[in-house]
Tab-separated table of C-alpha atoms and ligand atoms in Angstrom:
chain	number	residue	atom	x	y	z
Y	1	MET	CA	-9.042	38.230	-11.125
Y	2	SER	CA	-11.115	41.228	-9.674
Y	3	LEU	CA	-14.200	39.897	-7.663
Y	4	LYS	CA	-16.664	41.379	-10.654
Y	5	LYS	CA	-14.913	39.509	-13.188
Y	6	LEU	CA	-15.088	36.033	-11.210
Y	7	VAL	CA	-18.803	36.960	-10.591
Y	8	ASP	CA	-19.286	37.129	-14.302
Y	9	VAL	CA	-17.635	34.028	-14.938
Y	10	VAL	CA	-19.955	32.234	-12.391
Y	11	GLU	CA	-22.897	33.611	-13.829
Y	12	TYR	CA	-21.720	32.388	-17.586
Y	13	ASP	CA	-21.140	29.307	-16.351
Y	14	ARG	CA	-24.715	28.409	-15.066
Y	15	GLY	CA	-25.311	28.204	-18.600
Y	16	CYS	CA	-29.283	27.058	-19.849
Y	17	SER	CA	-30.261	23.877	-20.917
Y	18	ASN	CA	-33.898	22.316	-22.214
Y	19	VAL	CA	-32.733	20.081	-19.303
Y	20	GLN	CA	-34.943	20.339	-15.932
Y	21	ARG	CA	-34.875	17.248	-14.214
Y	22	ILE	CA	-32.351	14.470	-13.966
Y	23	ALA	CA	-32.275	11.366	-11.871
Y	24	VAL	CA	-29.199	9.549	-10.560
Y	25	LEU	CA	-28.280	6.185	-9.287
Y	26	THR	CA	-25.376	3.923	-8.056
Y	27	SER	CA	-25.780	0.290	-9.453
Y	28	GLY	CA	-23.830	-3.223	-9.097
Y	29	GLY	CA	-20.857	-3.318	-6.546
Y	30	ASP	CA	-20.225	-0.301	-4.510
Y	31	SER	CA	-17.081	1.479	-4.506
Y	32	PRO	CA	-15.754	4.261	-2.108
Y	33	GLY	CA	-16.343	7.658	-3.687
Y	34	MET	CA	-19.739	7.099	-4.848
Y	35	ASN	CA	-20.801	9.556	-2.325
Y	36	ALA	CA	-18.583	12.107	-3.234
Y	37	ALA	CA	-19.996	11.425	-7.259
Y	38	ILE	CA	-23.539	11.641	-6.333
Y	39	ARG	CA	-22.842	14.716	-4.399
Y	40	ALA	CA	-20.776	16.201	-6.867
Y	41	VAL	CA	-24.098	15.113	-9.434
Y	42	VAL	CA	-26.665	17.166	-7.249
Y	43	ARG	CA	-24.862	19.949	-6.521
Y	44	LYS	CA	-23.645	20.455	-10.138
Y	45	ALA	CA	-27.187	19.851	-11.647
Y	46	ILE	CA	-28.519	22.590	-8.743
Y	47	PHE	CA	-25.931	24.983	-9.618
Y	48	HIS	CA	-27.443	25.452	-12.686
Y	49	GLY	CA	-31.203	25.634	-11.687
Y	50	LEU	CA	-31.842	21.536	-12.589
Y	51	GLU	CA	-33.984	19.555	-10.161
Y	52	VAL	CA	-32.728	15.949	-8.967
Y	53	ILE	CA	-34.127	12.635	-8.298
Y	54	GLY	CA	-32.162	10.592	-6.555
Y	55	ILE	CA	-33.401	6.458	-7.009
Y	56	GLN	CA	-32.672	4.184	-4.644
Y	57	ARG	CA	-31.033	0.719	-4.891
Y	58	GLY	CA	-30.062	1.291	-8.612
Y	59	TYR	CA	-32.465	-0.177	-11.264
Y	60	SER	CA	-34.628	-1.746	-8.653
Y	61	GLY	CA	-35.253	1.190	-7.074
Y	62	PHE	CA	-35.975	2.949	-10.649
Y	63	ILE	CA	-38.587	-0.194	-11.689
Y	64	ASP	CA	-40.380	0.289	-7.896
Y	65	ALA	CA	-40.087	4.024	-8.339
Y	66	ASP	CA	-38.309	3.832	-4.904
Y	67	MET	CA	-37.195	7.535	-5.692
Y	68	GLY	CA	-37.578	11.255	-4.442
Y	69	PRO	CA	-35.905	14.689	-4.532
Y	70	MET	CA	-32.589	15.690	-3.375
Y	71	ASN	CA	-31.183	19.351	-2.516
Y	72	LEU	CA	-28.223	20.660	-1.313
Y	73	SER	CA	-28.292	19.172	2.035
Y	74	SER	CA	-29.132	15.596	1.162
Y	75	VAL	CA	-25.491	15.218	0.027
Y	76	ALA	CA	-24.032	17.128	2.719
Y	77	ASP	CA	-21.428	15.448	4.877
Y	78	ILE	CA	-20.846	12.736	2.498
Y	79	ILE	CA	-18.027	13.342	0.578
Y	80	HIS	CA	-15.702	11.622	3.153
Y	81	ARG	CA	-17.985	8.320	3.419
Y	82	GLY	CA	-17.815	4.707	1.800
Y	83	GLY	CA	-20.840	3.513	0.421
Y	84	THR	CA	-23.777	4.570	-1.252
Y	85	ILE	CA	-26.068	7.031	0.487
Y	86	LEU	CA	-28.586	5.820	-2.618
Y	87	ARG	CA	-27.674	2.022	-1.742
Y	88	THR	CA	-26.654	-0.172	-4.759
Y	89	ALA	CA	-28.512	-3.778	-5.809
Y	90	ARG	CA	-27.999	-5.888	-9.041
Y	91	SER	CA	-31.011	-6.196	-10.837
Y	92	GLU	CA	-32.062	-9.215	-12.750
Y	93	GLU	CA	-35.443	-7.624	-13.369
Y	94	PHE	CA	-33.952	-4.851	-15.124
Y	95	LYS	CA	-32.621	-7.116	-17.926
Y	96	THR	CA	-35.831	-7.723	-19.110
Y	97	PRO	CA	-37.718	-5.577	-21.631
Y	98	GLN	CA	-40.655	-5.889	-18.785
Y	99	GLY	CA	-38.633	-4.387	-16.185
Y	100	ARG	CA	-37.070	-2.061	-18.169
Y	101	ALA	CA	-41.026	-1.049	-19.441
Y	102	LYS	CA	-42.122	-0.298	-15.878
Y	103	ALA	CA	-38.928	1.484	-15.342
Y	104	HIS	CA	-39.770	3.876	-18.584
Y	105	GLU	CA	-43.337	4.411	-16.751
Y	106	ASN	CA	-41.608	6.176	-14.298
Y	107	VAL	CA	-39.575	8.585	-16.302
Y	108	LEU	CA	-42.584	9.725	-17.404
Y	109	ARG	CA	-44.599	9.817	-13.932
Y	110	PHE	CA	-41.259	11.907	-12.283
Y	111	GLY	CA	-40.533	14.140	-15.624
Y	112	ILE	CA	-37.144	12.703	-15.363
Y	113	GLN	CA	-35.344	13.919	-18.891
Y	114	GLY	CA	-31.547	12.352	-18.268
Y	115	LEU	CA	-30.293	9.830	-16.120
Y	116	VAL	CA	-26.735	9.298	-14.538
Y	117	VAL	CA	-25.521	6.134	-13.931
Y	118	ILE	CA	-22.674	5.396	-11.366
Y	119	GLY	CA	-21.575	2.085	-11.425
Y	120	GLY	CA	-19.468	-0.650	-13.712
Y	121	ASP	CA	-19.681	-2.321	-17.232
Y	122	GLY	CA	-22.850	-4.149	-16.037
Y	123	SER	CA	-24.902	-1.135	-15.131
Y	124	PHE	CA	-23.946	0.402	-18.198
Y	125	ARG	CA	-25.219	-2.125	-20.512
Y	126	GLY	CA	-28.261	-1.822	-18.652
Y	127	ALA	CA	-28.350	2.165	-19.211
Y	128	ASN	CA	-27.402	1.883	-22.551
Y	129	VAL	CA	-30.298	-0.839	-23.397
Y	130	PHE	CA	-32.508	1.515	-22.121
Y	131	HIS	CA	-31.258	4.326	-24.108
Y	132	GLU	CA	-31.781	2.447	-26.905
Y	133	GLU	CA	-35.477	1.453	-26.324
Y	134	TYR	CA	-36.904	4.754	-24.589
Y	135	GLY	CA	-34.491	7.211	-26.104
Y	136	LEU	CA	-33.924	8.604	-22.017
Y	137	PRO	CA	-30.054	10.281	-22.630
Y	138	VAL	CA	-27.953	8.400	-20.020
Y	139	ALA	CA	-24.501	9.654	-18.602
Y	140	GLY	CA	-22.537	7.302	-17.211
Y	141	VAL	CA	-19.855	7.525	-14.089
Y	142	PRO	CA	-17.545	4.522	-13.930
Y	143	GLY	CA	-17.527	3.214	-10.093
Y	144	THR	CA	-15.944	-0.236	-9.291
Y	145	ILE	CA	-13.297	-0.677	-7.576
Y	146	ASP	CA	-11.800	-3.489	-10.235
Y	147	ASN	CA	-11.059	-0.680	-12.909
Y	148	ASP	CA	-11.595	-2.759	-15.284
Y	149	ILE	CA	-13.809	-0.513	-17.486
Y	150	ALA	CA	-12.652	-0.051	-20.786
Y	151	GLY	CA	-12.309	3.645	-21.774
Y	152	THR	CA	-11.129	5.258	-18.803
Y	153	ASP	CA	-7.568	5.075	-17.107
Y	154	TYR	CA	-9.310	4.532	-13.573
Y	155	SER	CA	-13.112	4.155	-11.768
Y	156	ILE	CA	-13.557	5.368	-8.593
Y	157	GLY	CA	-13.113	3.667	-5.901
Y	158	PHE	CA	-10.052	1.642	-7.170
Y	159	ASP	CA	-7.504	3.555	-6.000
Y	160	THR	CA	-8.750	3.116	-2.630
Y	161	ALA	CA	-8.893	-0.333	-2.498
Y	162	VAL	CA	-5.844	-0.636	-4.297
Y	163	ASN	CA	-4.526	1.519	-0.617
Y	164	THR	CA	-6.473	-1.286	1.530
Y	165	VAL	CA	-4.882	-3.761	0.171
Y	166	VAL	CA	-1.233	-1.992	0.804
Y	167	GLU	CA	-2.000	-1.274	4.290
Y	168	ALA	CA	-2.668	-5.498	4.258
Y	169	ILE	CA	0.515	-6.027	3.036
Y	170	ASN	CA	2.637	-3.840	5.107
Y	171	LYS	CA	0.567	-5.688	8.116
Y	172	ILE	CA	0.902	-8.903	7.146
Y	173	ARG	CA	4.766	-8.437	6.171
Y	174	ASP	CA	5.417	-7.937	9.818
Y	175	THR	CA	4.277	-11.074	11.038
Y	176	ALA	CA	5.307	-13.060	7.766
Y	177	THR	CA	8.897	-11.776	8.636
Y	178	SER	CA	8.700	-12.973	12.568
Y	179	HIS	CA	7.699	-16.233	11.855
Y	180	GLU	CA	9.410	-16.635	8.165
Y	181	ARG	CA	6.408	-17.611	6.495
Y	182	THR	CA	4.908	-17.830	2.665
Y	183	PHE	CA	1.711	-15.589	2.816
Y	184	ILE	CA	-0.761	-16.020	0.061
Y	185	LEU	CA	-2.970	-12.882	-0.050
Y	186	GLU	CA	-6.443	-13.101	-1.845
Y	187	VAL	CA	-7.858	-9.836	-3.272
Y	188	MET	CA	-11.122	-8.899	-5.709
Y	189	GLY	CA	-11.302	-8.628	-9.156
Y	190	ARG	CA	-13.378	-11.977	-10.818
Y	191	GLU	CA	-12.247	-10.829	-13.979
Y	192	SER	CA	-9.840	-8.178	-13.698
Y	193	GLY	CA	-6.048	-8.215	-12.223
Y	194	HIS	CA	-5.668	-4.304	-11.645
Y	195	ILE	CA	-6.011	-4.610	-7.897
Y	196	ALA	CA	-3.662	-7.398	-7.509
Y	197	LEU	CA	-1.178	-5.821	-9.935
Y	198	THR	CA	-1.158	-2.136	-8.778
Y	199	ALA	CA	-1.265	-3.470	-5.096
Y	200	GLY	CA	1.503	-5.969	-5.409
Y	201	LEU	CA	3.827	-3.382	-6.955
Y	202	ALA	CA	3.163	-1.055	-4.287
Y	203	GLY	CA	3.649	-3.321	-1.654
Y	204	GLY	CA	6.855	-5.238	-3.030
Y	205	ALA	CA	4.863	-8.842	-3.677
Y	206	GLU	CA	7.111	-11.555	-4.488
Y	207	SER	CA	4.695	-12.989	-7.100
Y	208	ILE	CA	1.491	-11.599	-8.395
Y	209	LEU	CA	-1.337	-13.873	-10.460
Y	210	ILE	CA	-3.863	-12.169	-12.389
Y	211	PRO	CA	-6.792	-13.432	-14.575
Y	212	GLU	CA	-5.749	-11.650	-17.634
Y	213	LEU	CA	-2.303	-13.451	-18.036
Y	214	ASP	CA	-1.124	-17.635	-17.646
Y	215	ASN	CA	0.180	-18.165	-14.126
Y	216	ASN	CA	2.666	-20.564	-13.744
Y	217	ILE	CA	2.886	-22.134	-10.290
Y	218	ASN	CA	6.265	-23.238	-10.813
Y	219	GLU	CA	7.738	-20.076	-11.646
Y	220	VAL	CA	6.244	-18.800	-8.311
Y	221	CYS	CA	8.171	-22.133	-6.658
Y	222	GLU	CA	11.225	-21.194	-8.399
Y	223	LYS	CA	10.935	-17.988	-6.942
Y	224	LEU	CA	10.158	-18.604	-3.737
Y	225	TYR	CA	12.775	-21.349	-3.392
Y	226	ARG	CA	15.463	-18.451	-4.865
Y	227	GLY	CA	14.523	-16.477	-2.076
Y	228	TYR	CA	14.870	-18.413	0.727
Y	229	LYS	CA	18.503	-20.092	-0.831
Y	230	ARG	CA	19.130	-16.587	-0.028
Y	231	GLY	CA	17.981	-15.913	3.296
Y	232	LYS	CA	14.692	-14.379	2.684
Y	233	LEU	CA	12.397	-14.467	5.924
Y	234	HIS	CA	9.121	-14.052	4.368
Y	235	SER	CA	7.567	-14.014	1.104
Y	236	ILE	CA	4.131	-12.596	-0.332
Y	237	ILE	CA	2.048	-13.395	-3.182
Y	238	ILE	CA	-1.095	-12.200	-4.398
Y	239	VAL	CA	-3.669	-13.659	-6.039
Y	240	ALA	CA	-6.581	-12.177	-8.396
Y	241	GLU	CA	-9.762	-14.004	-7.034
Y	242	GLY	CA	-10.616	-14.374	-10.859
Y	243	ALA	CA	-6.734	-16.456	-11.089
Y	244	ALA	CA	-7.155	-18.831	-8.570
Y	245	SER	CA	-8.340	-19.491	-4.704
Y	246	GLY	CA	-6.199	-18.333	-2.446
Y	247	LEU	CA	-6.516	-21.042	-0.467
Y	248	GLU	CA	-5.694	-23.772	-3.591
Y	249	ILE	CA	-2.615	-21.554	-4.009
Y	250	GLY	CA	-1.491	-22.372	-0.398
Y	251	LYS	CA	-2.358	-25.758	-0.369
Y	252	LYS	CA	0.004	-26.082	-3.406
Y	253	LEU	CA	2.691	-24.281	-2.597
Y	254	HIS	CA	3.165	-26.230	0.559
Y	255	GLU	CA	3.172	-29.048	-1.165
Y	256	MET	CA	5.186	-28.293	-3.723
Y	257	THR	CA	8.374	-26.809	-1.436
Y	258	GLY	CA	7.313	-27.619	2.021
Y	259	LEU	CA	6.846	-24.159	3.235
Y	260	GLU	CA	4.892	-23.050	5.690
Y	261	THR	CA	2.120	-20.992	3.879
Y	262	LYS	CA	-0.464	-19.341	5.249
Y	263	VAL	CA	-3.827	-17.789	3.006
Y	264	THR	CA	-5.548	-14.619	3.487
Y	265	ILE	CA	-8.583	-13.512	1.860
Y	266	LEU	CA	-9.414	-9.734	1.951
Y	267	GLY	CA	-12.888	-9.772	0.636
Y	268	HIS	CA	-15.391	-7.077	0.818
Y	269	LEU	CA	-13.299	-4.906	3.489
Y	270	GLN	CA	-12.012	-3.427	-0.031
Y	271	ARG	CA	-15.037	-1.995	-1.213
Y	272	GLY	CA	-15.321	-0.285	2.177
Y	273	GLY	CA	-13.684	2.486	3.910
Y	274	THR	CA	-13.288	6.761	3.286
Y	275	PRO	CA	-12.229	7.136	-0.362
Y	276	THR	CA	-8.946	8.794	-0.665
Y	277	ALA	CA	-7.965	12.204	-1.890
Y	278	PHE	CA	-7.825	10.657	-5.443
Y	279	ASP	CA	-10.795	8.799	-5.544
Y	280	ARG	CA	-13.064	12.133	-4.483
Y	281	ILE	CA	-11.450	14.537	-6.833
Y	282	LEU	CA	-11.995	11.851	-9.386
Y	283	ALA	CA	-15.690	11.670	-8.439
Y	284	SER	CA	-16.307	14.796	-8.110
Y	285	ARG	CA	-15.022	15.651	-11.413
Y	286	MET	CA	-16.646	12.897	-13.159
Y	287	GLY	CA	-19.814	13.511	-11.380
Y	288	ALA	CA	-19.645	17.665	-12.272
Y	289	THR	CA	-18.880	16.351	-16.167
Y	290	ALA	CA	-21.930	13.916	-16.087
Y	291	VAL	CA	-24.523	16.692	-15.289
Y	292	GLU	CA	-22.737	18.786	-18.292
Y	293	MET	CA	-22.802	15.862	-20.565
Y	294	LEU	CA	-26.875	15.894	-20.185
Y	295	MET	CA	-27.225	19.310	-20.407
Y	296	SER	CA	-25.665	19.477	-23.649
Y	297	GLY	CA	-27.420	16.827	-25.541
Y	298	ASN	CA	-24.853	14.190	-25.109
Y	299	ALA	CA	-27.284	11.420	-25.196
Y	300	LYS	CA	-25.140	8.331	-23.994
Y	301	HIS	CA	-21.930	8.362	-23.005
Y	302	MET	CA	-19.668	7.778	-20.044
Y	303	VAL	CA	-17.589	10.219	-18.474
Y	304	GLY	CA	-13.700	9.198	-18.105
Y	305	ILE	CA	-10.276	10.154	-17.321
Y	306	ALA	CA	-7.272	9.725	-19.913
Y	307	GLY	CA	-3.756	11.100	-18.992
Y	308	GLY	CA	-5.485	13.208	-16.222
Y	309	LYS	CA	-7.829	14.770	-18.624
Y	310	ILE	CA	-11.459	14.214	-18.511
Y	311	VAL	CA	-12.790	12.705	-21.719
Y	312	SER	CA	-16.465	11.633	-22.976
Y	313	GLU	CA	-16.358	7.520	-24.292
Y	314	SER	CA	-19.568	6.271	-26.066
Y	315	LEU	CA	-21.225	3.953	-23.596
Y	316	ALA	CA	-21.539	0.876	-25.828
Y	317	ASP	CA	-17.664	0.943	-26.108
Y	318	THR	CA	-17.430	0.577	-22.482
Y	319	PHE	CA	-18.251	-3.089	-22.157
Y	320	LYS	CA	-17.540	-4.467	-25.315
Y	321	CYS	CA	-13.999	-5.163	-23.710
Y	322	LYS	CA	-11.986	-4.342	-20.603
Y	323	ASN	CA	-9.569	-2.106	-19.640
Y	324	ALA	CA	-6.491	-3.998	-20.314
Y	325	ILE	CA	-3.651	-4.086	-17.418
Y	326	ASP	CA	-0.429	-2.360	-17.942
Y	327	LEU	CA	1.897	-5.306	-18.963
Y	328	GLU	CA	4.826	-2.716	-18.584
Y	329	LEU	CA	3.782	-2.766	-15.024
Y	330	TYR	CA	3.500	-6.386	-14.634
Y	331	LYS	CA	6.954	-6.623	-16.149
Y	332	LEU	CA	8.412	-4.015	-13.753
Y	333	ALA	CA	7.068	-5.968	-10.464
Y	334	GLY	CA	8.521	-9.399	-11.865
Y	335	ILE	CA	11.934	-7.314	-12.080
Y	336	LEU	CA	12.162	-5.845	-9.053
Y	337	SER	CA	10.930	-9.377	-6.990
Y	338	ILE	CA	13.501	-11.602	-8.275
R	1	F6P	O1	-16.996	-5.879	-9.183
R	1	F6P	C1	-16.488	-5.279	-8.213
R	1	F6P	C2	-16.542	-6.954	-6.927
R	1	F6P	O2	-15.790	-6.311	-5.802
R	1	F6P	C3	-15.331	-7.898	-7.790
R	1	F6P	O3	-14.485	-7.964	-7.692
R	1	F6P	C4	-15.996	-9.134	-6.889
R	1	F6P	O4	-15.524	-10.004	-7.205
R	1	F6P	C5	-17.749	-8.795	-6.851
R	1	F6P	O5	-17.833	-7.250	-6.875
R	1	F6P	C6	-17.988	-9.274	-5.551
R	1	F6P	O6	-19.629	-8.832	-5.488
R	1	F6P	P1	-20.639	-9.548	-4.627
R	1	F6P	O7	-20.579	-8.255	-3.524
R	1	F6P	O8	-22.154	-9.019	-5.461
R	1	F6P	O9	-20.483	-10.638	-3.677
């Protein structure tokens, strides 16, 4: 393509819209890649001539008017950073009509014409109610390591968290082999087994316990026993926190088999760290699309990804049910760990 043509395309892409000022916030549990999403929102908006207000501490800052203008430099040097430069919170006040009324006063005061919410299903529920009450166009960007949001194959941060867990499994495998021990690894996922299942399959775990399914401890024991009979040096069992407590499973397995069990709870380290390339690209695509949605008057949707393509999902449908786990993956993990 000639340089002239390329310039034409760029000019055309800038488009025009009645929206002149949007705001962005991150809400709920943070996830690696949220910064890349903020960067995409700010830069894409500025590219189209829009102004961007950054709201601190999620809906809490929305209520307290903790917000200010962002520019190209505000989002420099953050694409590779975990956490969120805008901070985040789980706001109880925004769940009340009084809290949302205060936030609406700030919408008028700051001249906000659209809001990008980067967060999980609880954050989208809040955005949806706010839109219904006050009509402010909202665009959701799914950011949670749990990957439990309906309407998208992946949410930002999930891939990084899975890689963190796989790295932990690799390390635990070394010491488990040396000592011929059974390790129980508790991972995050209060209501979701996506991290446990995906990391368990990638890490070659013997058993995976997740909240979406009935977990049979007798089957776990039988598998352990069969493994040791054929000379296996170690076993790794992944437990999603929503399925059971790792400590309890460790205790039970010891009582039932007599094997030495050790428990590692990975906890919040799964929420931090530099985002993977996958999460950065996902965040960049989703953040940019959220701005396009607001510019085109698409008032109450979440950006999703399905089969590698960016899609738009009605916000209200994102929190009515959970992103289902892939049963084929679960079966495969079982077959490969016989
Ligand atoms: O929603 C993401 C998540 O990381 C869950 O997996 C976990 O149970 C929860 O957040 C922990 O929340 P908090 O950081 O508020 O303790």
